[in-house]
Short mmCIF file of C-alpha atoms and ligand atoms in Angstrom, two decimals:
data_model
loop_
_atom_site.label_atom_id
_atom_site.label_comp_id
_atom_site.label_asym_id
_atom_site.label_seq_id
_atom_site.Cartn_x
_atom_site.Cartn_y
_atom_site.Cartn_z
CA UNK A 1291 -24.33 98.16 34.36
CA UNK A 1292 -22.55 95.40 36.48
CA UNK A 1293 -19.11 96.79 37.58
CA UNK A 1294 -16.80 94.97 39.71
CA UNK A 1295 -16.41 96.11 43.05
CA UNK A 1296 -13.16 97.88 42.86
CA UNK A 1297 -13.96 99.95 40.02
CA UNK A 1298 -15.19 103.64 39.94
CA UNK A 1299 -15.05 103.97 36.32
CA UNK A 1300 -17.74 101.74 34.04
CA UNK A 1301 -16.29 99.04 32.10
CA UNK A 1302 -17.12 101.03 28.69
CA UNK A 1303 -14.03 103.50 29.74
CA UNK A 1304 -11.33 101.04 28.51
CA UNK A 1305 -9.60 102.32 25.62
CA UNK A 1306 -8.79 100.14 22.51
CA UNK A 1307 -5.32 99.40 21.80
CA UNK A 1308 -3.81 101.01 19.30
CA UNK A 1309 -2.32 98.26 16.82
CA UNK A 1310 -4.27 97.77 14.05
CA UNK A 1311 -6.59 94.54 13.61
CA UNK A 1312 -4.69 91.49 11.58
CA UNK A 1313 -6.46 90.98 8.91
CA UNK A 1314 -3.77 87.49 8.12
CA UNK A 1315 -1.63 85.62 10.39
CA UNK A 1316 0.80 83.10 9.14
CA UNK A 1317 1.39 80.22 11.24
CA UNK A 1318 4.93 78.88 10.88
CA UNK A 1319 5.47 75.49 12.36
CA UNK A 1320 9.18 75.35 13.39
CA UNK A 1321 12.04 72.50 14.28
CA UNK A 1322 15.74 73.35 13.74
CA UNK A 1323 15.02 76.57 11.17
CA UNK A 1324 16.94 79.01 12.86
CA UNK A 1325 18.79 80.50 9.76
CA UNK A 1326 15.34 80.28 7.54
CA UNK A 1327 13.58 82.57 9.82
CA UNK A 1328 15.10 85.85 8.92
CA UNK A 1329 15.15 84.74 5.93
CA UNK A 1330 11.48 83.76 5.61
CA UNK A 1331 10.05 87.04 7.88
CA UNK A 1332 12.23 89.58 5.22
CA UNK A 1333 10.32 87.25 2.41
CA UNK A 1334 6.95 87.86 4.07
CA UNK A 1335 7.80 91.61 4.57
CA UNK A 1336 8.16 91.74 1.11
CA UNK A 1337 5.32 89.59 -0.16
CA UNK A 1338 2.65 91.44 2.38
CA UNK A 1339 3.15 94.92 1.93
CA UNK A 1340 -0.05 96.16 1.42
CA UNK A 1341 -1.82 93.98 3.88
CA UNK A 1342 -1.99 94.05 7.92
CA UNK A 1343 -0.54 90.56 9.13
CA UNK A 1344 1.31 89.08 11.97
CA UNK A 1345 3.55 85.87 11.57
CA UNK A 1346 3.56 82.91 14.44
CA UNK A 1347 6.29 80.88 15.01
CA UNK A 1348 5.59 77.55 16.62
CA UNK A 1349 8.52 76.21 17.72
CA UNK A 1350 9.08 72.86 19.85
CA UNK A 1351 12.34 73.80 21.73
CA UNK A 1352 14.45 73.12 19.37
CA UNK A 1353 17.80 72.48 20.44
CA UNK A 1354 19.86 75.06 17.88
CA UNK A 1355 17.65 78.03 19.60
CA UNK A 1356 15.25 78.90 16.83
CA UNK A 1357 12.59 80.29 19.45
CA UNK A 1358 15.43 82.34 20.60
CA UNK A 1359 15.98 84.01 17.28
CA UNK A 1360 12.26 84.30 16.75
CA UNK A 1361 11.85 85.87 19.95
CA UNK A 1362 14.98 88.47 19.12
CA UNK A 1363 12.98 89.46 15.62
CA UNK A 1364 9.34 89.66 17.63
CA UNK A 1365 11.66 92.61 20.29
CA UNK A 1366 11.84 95.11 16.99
CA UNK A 1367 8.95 94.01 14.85
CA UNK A 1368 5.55 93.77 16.72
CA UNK A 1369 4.26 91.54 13.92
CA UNK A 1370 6.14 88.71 14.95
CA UNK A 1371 5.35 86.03 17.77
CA UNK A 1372 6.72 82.91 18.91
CA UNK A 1373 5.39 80.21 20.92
CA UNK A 1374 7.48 77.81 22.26
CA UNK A 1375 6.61 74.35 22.98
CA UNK A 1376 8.38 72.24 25.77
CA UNK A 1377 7.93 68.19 26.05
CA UNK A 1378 5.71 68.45 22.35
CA UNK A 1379 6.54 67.08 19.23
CA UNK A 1380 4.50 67.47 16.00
CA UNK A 1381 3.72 69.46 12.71
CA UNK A 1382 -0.01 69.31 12.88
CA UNK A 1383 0.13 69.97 16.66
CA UNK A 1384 2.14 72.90 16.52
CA UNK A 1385 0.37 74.54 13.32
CA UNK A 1386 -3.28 73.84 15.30
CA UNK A 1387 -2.17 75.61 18.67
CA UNK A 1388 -0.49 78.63 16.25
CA UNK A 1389 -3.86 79.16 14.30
CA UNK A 1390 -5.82 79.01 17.75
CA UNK A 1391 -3.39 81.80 19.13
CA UNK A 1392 -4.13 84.39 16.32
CA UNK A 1393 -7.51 86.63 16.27
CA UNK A 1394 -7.15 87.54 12.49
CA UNK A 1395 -10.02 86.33 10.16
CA UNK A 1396 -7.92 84.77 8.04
CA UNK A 1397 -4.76 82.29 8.92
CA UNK A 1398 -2.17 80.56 6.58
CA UNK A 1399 0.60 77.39 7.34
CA UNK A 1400 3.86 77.36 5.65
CA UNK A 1401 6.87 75.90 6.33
CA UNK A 1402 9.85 78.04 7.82
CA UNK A 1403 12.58 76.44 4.71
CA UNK A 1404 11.77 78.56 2.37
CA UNK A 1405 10.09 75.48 0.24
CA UNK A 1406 6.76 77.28 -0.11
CA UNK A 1407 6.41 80.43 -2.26
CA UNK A 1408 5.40 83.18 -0.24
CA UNK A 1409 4.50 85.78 -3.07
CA UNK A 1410 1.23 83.46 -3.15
CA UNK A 1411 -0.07 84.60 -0.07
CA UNK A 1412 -1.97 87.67 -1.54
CA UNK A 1413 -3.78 86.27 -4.42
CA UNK A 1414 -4.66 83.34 -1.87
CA UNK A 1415 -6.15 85.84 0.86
CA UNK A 1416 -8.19 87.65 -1.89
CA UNK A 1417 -9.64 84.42 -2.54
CA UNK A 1418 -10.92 84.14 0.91
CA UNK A 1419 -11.82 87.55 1.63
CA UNK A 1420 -14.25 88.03 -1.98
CA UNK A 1421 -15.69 84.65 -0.50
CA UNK A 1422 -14.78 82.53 -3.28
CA UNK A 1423 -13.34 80.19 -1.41
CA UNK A 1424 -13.19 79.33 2.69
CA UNK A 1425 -9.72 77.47 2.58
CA UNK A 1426 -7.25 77.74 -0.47
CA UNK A 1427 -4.59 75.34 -0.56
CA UNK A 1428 -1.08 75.75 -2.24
CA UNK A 1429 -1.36 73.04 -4.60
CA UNK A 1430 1.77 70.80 -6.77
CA UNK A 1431 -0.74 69.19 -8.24
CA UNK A 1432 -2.92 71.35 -10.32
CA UNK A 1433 -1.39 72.76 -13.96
CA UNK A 1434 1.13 75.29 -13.38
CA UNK A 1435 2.17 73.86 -9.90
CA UNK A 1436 5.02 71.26 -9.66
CA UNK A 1437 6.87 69.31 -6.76
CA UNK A 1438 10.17 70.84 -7.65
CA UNK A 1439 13.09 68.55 -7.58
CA UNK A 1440 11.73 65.60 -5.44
CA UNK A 1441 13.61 62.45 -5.98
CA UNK A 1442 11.61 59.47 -7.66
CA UNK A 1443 10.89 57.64 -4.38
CA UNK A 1444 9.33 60.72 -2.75
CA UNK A 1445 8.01 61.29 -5.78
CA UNK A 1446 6.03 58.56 -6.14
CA UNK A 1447 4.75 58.22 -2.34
CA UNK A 1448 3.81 61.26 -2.20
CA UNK A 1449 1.23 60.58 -5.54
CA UNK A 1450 0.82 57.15 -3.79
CA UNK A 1451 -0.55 58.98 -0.46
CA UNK A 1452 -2.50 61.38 -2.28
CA UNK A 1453 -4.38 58.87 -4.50
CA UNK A 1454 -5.03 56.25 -1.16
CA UNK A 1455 -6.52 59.39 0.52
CA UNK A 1456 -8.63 60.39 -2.60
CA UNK A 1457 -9.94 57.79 -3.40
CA UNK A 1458 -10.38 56.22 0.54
CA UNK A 1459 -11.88 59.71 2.11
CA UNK A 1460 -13.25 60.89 -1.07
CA UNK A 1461 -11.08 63.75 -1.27
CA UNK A 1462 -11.27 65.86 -4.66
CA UNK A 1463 -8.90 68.26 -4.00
CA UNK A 1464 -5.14 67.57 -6.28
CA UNK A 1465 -2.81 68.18 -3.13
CA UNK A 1466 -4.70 67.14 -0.08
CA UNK A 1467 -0.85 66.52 1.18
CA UNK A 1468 0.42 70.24 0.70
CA UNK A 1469 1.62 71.80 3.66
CA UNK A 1470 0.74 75.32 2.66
CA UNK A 1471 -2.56 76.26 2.59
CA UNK A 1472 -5.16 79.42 3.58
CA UNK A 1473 -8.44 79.49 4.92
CA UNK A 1474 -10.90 81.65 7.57
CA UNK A 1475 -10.37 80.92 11.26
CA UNK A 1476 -13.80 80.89 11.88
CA UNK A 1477 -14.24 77.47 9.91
CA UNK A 1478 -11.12 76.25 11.84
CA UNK A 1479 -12.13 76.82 14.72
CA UNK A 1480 -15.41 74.76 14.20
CA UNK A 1481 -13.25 71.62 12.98
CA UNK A 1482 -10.60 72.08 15.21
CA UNK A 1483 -11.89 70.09 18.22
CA UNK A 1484 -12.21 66.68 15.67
CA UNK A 1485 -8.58 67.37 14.64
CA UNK A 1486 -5.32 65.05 15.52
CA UNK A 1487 -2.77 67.19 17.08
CA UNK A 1488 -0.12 63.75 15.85
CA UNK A 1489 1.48 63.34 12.64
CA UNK A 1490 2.32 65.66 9.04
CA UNK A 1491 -0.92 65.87 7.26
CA UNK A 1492 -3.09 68.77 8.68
CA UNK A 1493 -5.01 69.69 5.72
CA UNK A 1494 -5.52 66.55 4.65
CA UNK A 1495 -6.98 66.06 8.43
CA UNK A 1496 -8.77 69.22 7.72
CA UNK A 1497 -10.45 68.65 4.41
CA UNK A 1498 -11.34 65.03 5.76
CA UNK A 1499 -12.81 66.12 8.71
CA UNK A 1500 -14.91 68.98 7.12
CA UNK A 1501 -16.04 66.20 4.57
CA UNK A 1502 -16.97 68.46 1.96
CA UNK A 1503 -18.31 71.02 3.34
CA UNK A 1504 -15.50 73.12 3.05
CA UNK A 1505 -15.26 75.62 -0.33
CA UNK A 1506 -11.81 74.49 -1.21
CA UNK A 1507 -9.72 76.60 -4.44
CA UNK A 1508 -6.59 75.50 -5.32
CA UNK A 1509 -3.73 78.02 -6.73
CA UNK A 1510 -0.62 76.34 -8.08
CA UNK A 1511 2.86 76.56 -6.69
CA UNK A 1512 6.08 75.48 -7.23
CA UNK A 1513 7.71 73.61 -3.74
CA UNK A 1514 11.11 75.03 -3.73
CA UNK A 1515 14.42 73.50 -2.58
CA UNK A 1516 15.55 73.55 0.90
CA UNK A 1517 18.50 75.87 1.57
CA UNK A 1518 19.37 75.42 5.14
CA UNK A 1519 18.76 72.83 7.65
CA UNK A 1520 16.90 69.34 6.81
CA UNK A 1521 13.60 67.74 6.43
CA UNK A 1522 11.88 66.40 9.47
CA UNK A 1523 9.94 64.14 6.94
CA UNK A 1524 11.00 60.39 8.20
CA UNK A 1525 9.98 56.86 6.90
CA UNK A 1526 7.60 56.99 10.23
CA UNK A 1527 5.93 59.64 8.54
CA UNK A 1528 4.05 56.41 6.36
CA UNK A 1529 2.54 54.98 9.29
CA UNK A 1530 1.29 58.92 10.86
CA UNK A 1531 -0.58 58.88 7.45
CA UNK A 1532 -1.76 55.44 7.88
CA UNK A 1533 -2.68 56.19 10.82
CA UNK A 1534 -4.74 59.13 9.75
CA UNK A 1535 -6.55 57.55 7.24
CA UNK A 1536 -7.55 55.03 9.19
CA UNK A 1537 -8.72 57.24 12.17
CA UNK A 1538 -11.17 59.47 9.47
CA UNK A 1539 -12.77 56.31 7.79
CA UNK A 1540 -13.71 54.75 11.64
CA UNK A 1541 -14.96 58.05 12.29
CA UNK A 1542 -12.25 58.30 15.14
CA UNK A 1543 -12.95 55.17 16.36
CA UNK A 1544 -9.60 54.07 16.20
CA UNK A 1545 -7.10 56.06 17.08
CA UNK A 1546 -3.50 55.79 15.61
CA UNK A 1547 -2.21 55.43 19.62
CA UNK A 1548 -3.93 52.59 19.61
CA UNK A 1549 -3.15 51.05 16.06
CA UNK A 1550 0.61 51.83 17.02
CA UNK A 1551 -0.30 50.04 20.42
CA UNK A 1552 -1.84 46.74 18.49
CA UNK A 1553 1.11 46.35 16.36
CA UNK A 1554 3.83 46.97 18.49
CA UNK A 1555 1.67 44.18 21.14
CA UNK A 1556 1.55 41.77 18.19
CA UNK A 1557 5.39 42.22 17.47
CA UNK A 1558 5.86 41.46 21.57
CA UNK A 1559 3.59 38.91 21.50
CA UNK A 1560 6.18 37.54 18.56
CA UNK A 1561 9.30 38.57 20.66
CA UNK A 1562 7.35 36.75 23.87
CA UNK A 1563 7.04 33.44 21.90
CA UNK A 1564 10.56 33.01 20.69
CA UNK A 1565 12.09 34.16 24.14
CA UNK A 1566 9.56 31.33 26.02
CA UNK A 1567 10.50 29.16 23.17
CA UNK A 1568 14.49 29.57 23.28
CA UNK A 1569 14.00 28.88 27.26
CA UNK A 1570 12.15 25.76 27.03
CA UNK A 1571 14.59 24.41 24.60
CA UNK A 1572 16.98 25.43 27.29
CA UNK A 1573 15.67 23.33 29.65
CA UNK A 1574 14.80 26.38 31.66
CA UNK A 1575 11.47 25.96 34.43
CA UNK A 1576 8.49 26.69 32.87
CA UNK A 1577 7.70 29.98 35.18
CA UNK A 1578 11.30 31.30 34.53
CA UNK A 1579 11.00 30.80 31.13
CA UNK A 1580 7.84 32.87 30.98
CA UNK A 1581 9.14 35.43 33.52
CA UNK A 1582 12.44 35.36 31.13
CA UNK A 1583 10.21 36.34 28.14
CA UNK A 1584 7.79 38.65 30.46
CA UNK A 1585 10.81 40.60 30.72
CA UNK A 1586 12.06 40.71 26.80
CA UNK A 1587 9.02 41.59 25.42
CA UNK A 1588 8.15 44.17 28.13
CA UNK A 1589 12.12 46.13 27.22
CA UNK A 1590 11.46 45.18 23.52
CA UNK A 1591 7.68 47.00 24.17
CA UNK A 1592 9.30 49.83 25.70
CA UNK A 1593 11.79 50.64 23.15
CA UNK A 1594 9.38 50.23 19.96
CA UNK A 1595 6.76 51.90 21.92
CA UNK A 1596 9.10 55.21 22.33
CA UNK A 1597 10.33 54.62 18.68
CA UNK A 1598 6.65 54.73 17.11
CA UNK A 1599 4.23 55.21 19.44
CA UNK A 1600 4.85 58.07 21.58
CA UNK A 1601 7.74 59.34 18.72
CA UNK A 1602 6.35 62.86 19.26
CA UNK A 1603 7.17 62.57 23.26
CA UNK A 1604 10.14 59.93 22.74
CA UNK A 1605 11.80 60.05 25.73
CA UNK A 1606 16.10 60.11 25.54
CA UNK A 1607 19.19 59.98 27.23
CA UNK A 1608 18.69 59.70 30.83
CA UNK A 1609 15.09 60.24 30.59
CA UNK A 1610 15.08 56.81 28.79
CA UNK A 1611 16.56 54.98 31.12
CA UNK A 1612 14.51 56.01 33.74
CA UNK A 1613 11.65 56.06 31.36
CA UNK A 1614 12.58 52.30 31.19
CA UNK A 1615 13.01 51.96 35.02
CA UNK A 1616 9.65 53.13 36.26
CA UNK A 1617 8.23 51.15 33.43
CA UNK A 1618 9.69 47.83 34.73
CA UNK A 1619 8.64 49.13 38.59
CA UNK A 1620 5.09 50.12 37.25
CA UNK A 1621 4.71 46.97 35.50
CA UNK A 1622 6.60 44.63 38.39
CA UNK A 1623 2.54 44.09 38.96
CA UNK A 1624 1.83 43.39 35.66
CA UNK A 1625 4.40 40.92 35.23
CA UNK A 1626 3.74 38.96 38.14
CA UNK A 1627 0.56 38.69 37.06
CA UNK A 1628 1.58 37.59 33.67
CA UNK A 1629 3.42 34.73 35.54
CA UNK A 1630 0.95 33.75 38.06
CA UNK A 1631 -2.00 33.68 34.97
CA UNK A 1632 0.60 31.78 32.71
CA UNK A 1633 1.49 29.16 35.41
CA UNK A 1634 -1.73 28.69 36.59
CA UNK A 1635 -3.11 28.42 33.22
CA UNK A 1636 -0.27 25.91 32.46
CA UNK A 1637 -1.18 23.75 35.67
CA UNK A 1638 -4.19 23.29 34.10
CA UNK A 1639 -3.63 22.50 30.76
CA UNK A 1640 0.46 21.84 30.19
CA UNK A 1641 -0.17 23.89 26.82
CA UNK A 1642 3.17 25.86 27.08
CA UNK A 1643 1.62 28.05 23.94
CA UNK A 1644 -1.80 28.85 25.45
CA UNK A 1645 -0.35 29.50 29.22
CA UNK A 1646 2.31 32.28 27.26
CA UNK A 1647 -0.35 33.95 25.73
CA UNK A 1648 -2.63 33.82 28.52
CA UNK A 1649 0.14 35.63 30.51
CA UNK A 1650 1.35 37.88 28.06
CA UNK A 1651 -1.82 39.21 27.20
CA UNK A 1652 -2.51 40.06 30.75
CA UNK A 1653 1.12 41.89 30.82
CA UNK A 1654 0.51 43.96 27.51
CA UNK A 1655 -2.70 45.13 28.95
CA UNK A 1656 -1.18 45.72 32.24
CA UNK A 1657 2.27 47.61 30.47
CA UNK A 1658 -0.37 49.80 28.05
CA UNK A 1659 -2.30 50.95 30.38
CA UNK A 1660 0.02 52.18 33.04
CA UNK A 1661 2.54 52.99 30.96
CA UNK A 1662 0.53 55.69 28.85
CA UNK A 1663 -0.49 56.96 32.40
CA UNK A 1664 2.57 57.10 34.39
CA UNK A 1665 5.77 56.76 31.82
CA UNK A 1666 4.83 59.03 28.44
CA UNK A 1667 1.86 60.74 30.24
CA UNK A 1668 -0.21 60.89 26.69
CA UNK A 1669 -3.86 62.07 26.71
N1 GDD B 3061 6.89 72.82 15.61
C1 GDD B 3061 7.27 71.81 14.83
N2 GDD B 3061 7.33 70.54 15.35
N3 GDD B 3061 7.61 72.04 13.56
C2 GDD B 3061 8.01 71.00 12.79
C3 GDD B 3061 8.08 69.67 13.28
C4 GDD B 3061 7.72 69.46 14.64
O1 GDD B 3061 7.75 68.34 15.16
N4 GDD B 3061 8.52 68.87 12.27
C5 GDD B 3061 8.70 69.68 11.21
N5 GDD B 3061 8.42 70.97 11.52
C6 GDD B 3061 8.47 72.16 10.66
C7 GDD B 3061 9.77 72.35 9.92
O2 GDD B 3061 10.69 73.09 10.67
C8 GDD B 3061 9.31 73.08 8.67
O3 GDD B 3061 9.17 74.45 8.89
C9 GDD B 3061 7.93 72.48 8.42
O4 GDD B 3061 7.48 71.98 9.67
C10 GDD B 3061 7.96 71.36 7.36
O5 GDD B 3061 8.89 70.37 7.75
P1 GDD B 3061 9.97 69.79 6.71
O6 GDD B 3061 10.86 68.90 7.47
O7 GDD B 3061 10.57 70.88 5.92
O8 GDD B 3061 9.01 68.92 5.81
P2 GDD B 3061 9.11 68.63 4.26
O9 GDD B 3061 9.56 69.81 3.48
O10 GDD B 3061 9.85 67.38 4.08
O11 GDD B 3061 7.54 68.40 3.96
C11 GDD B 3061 6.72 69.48 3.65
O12 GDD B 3061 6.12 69.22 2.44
C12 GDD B 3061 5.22 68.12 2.44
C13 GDD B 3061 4.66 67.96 1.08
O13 GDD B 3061 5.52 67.22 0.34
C14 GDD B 3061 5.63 69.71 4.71
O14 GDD B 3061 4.95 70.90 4.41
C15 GDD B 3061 4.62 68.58 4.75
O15 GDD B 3061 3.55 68.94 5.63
C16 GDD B 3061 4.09 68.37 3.38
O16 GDD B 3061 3.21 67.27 3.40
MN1 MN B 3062 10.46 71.44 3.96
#
């Protein structure tokens, strides 16, 4: 038997710790929840008795201290564990780096607010463990669930969403949205790899990418009303799902970075226009026109680029400013050469709308490339 050099004793002599395996861990993906976390472990407590689990919070630093009081709990309850997150923003993200921390066979997501009904949990791991089913999702949408009190424009864009995915990814699950769902790590940890770490919509994600193969049951809930703090849910929240969608039916060929990037390059391609526009009509030079616009487009880029596409990593305060600063200095080359393509181009042919583009497409390239290097650092 190989032993390593500074050993006397064979390997085999370790002892096995003395906690009993998991057989559940509930992932619990958390931004400004720090009075629903007492709350929701006492709820668990209650709901699990007769079962070995062990509860994850996945927190991303948020600012009222919730990892603090998670970590306080996990001192006198050795079923609790918190990760924190620093410089990360995202649901999905944080509920896919909570399962892949846990060792139990069998891992559940619910939200921290209280919204999702807890008392669930055991009927949903005996699915699972008699091998009826490999993920079971808490479902509104199957007879005897319902979506509680949403108001009629959630309402109906939430049944929107569902139906677009359905019927676009061939989903045939009722509440491919839910946020509260079961299923064996195992099978997670084969999809996880193909998964997006952005946006809301994990098991949607997960039932997409699985395409199928998955043995899905659905129990029915009822989503419950918030008590403390607020939903994260945004209007942005459309375009993650979009987003989504549109990633799983190109079989990840396009990425919702780069839709983001392609729409917020055709709305500074817009901005570019009117700015060279406005100057010409000013009587401005045609290179300082260009430069003019260069530079409106490229601090109109920046700012809708930190609004939607890097929203999870938007940068703030003074990081913004010099978020903006080192993109102007790391694209300085980008807009010269913007200029010098545009000019040039416009000595040849005094098109003033074919020399702007010429330039500003040279800039946007330029600004995407560096800037998703150097000022958000995405993958
Ligand atoms: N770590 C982390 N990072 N947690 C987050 C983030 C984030 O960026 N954003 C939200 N959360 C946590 C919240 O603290 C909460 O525990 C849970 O994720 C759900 O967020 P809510 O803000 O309460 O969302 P909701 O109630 O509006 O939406 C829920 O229901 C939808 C179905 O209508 C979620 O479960 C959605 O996933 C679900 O689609
Ligand atoms: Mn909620």
């Amino acid at each position: 038997m190989a032993r390593h050099p500074g050993y006397t004793q064979p390997m085999t002599a370790i002892s096995p710790g003395t906690a009993p395996a998991r057989q559940l861990c509930v992932v619990v993906p958390t931004f400004k929840e720090r009075d629903n976390v007492p709350r929701l472990l006492a709820k668990l407590d209650a709901a699990l008795s007769a079962i070995a689990w062990e509860v994850i919070f996945v927190d991303d630093n948020s600012p009222d201290g919730t990892w603090e009081v998670a970590r306080q709990l996990a001192q006198t309850d050795s079923r609790v564990r918190c990760i924190r997150r620093i410089g990360r923003r995202g649901l999905s993200g944080a509920c896919i780096e909570g399962i892949l921390a846990s060792s139990a066979p069998y891992v559940a997501v619910m939200d921290a607010d209280l919204q999702h009904d807890e008392t669930q949990l055991p009927k949903m791991l005996g699915l699972l463990q008699s091998g009826e089913a490999e993920l079971v999702v808490g479902s509104r949408y199957v007879s005897g669930g319902d979506t509680g009190n949403f108001g009629s424009t959630r309402l109906g864009g939430s049944v929107l969403a569902t139906n677009i995915a359905k019927k676009l990814l061939h989903i045939d699950i009722a509440d491919p949205m839910s946020g509260f769902f079961m299923l064996r790590r195992d099978r997670f940890e084969q999809l996880a790899p193909k998964l997006s770490v952005q946006g809301f919509k994990i098991l949607l994600d997960l039932v997409a990418t699985a395409g199928g193969k998955l043995r899905v049951v659905e129990v029915p809930f009822s989503f419950g009303e918030r008590q403390h703090g607020e939903s994260k849910l945004d209007s942005l929240v459309v375009l993650d799902f979009l987003g989504l969608v549109l990633a799983k039916l190109t079989n990840d060929l396009v990425s919702l970075r780069f839709l983001l990037f392609a729409l917020v390059g055709g709305i500074g391609l817009g901005v570019h226009f009117a700015t060279l526009y406005v100057g010409l009509r000013l009587n401005l030079p045609f290179a300082e026109a260009q430069g003019l616009a260069a530079f409106v487009a490229m601090t109109g880029n920046f700012l809708l680029n930190n609004q939607l596409t890097y929203r999870d990593q938007r940068l703030r305060g003074f990081a913004l400013v010099r978020g903006l600063l080192m993109f102007y200095l790391v694209c300085g080359v980008g807009l010269l050469a913007n200029v010098g393509v545009a000019a040039t181009v416009f000595d040849q042919e005094p098109i003033w709308w074919l020399a702007g583009a010429a330039g500003a497409l040279m800039g946007v390239v330029w600004n995407y490339g560096v800037s998703s290097l150097f000022v958000w650092r995405s993958k």
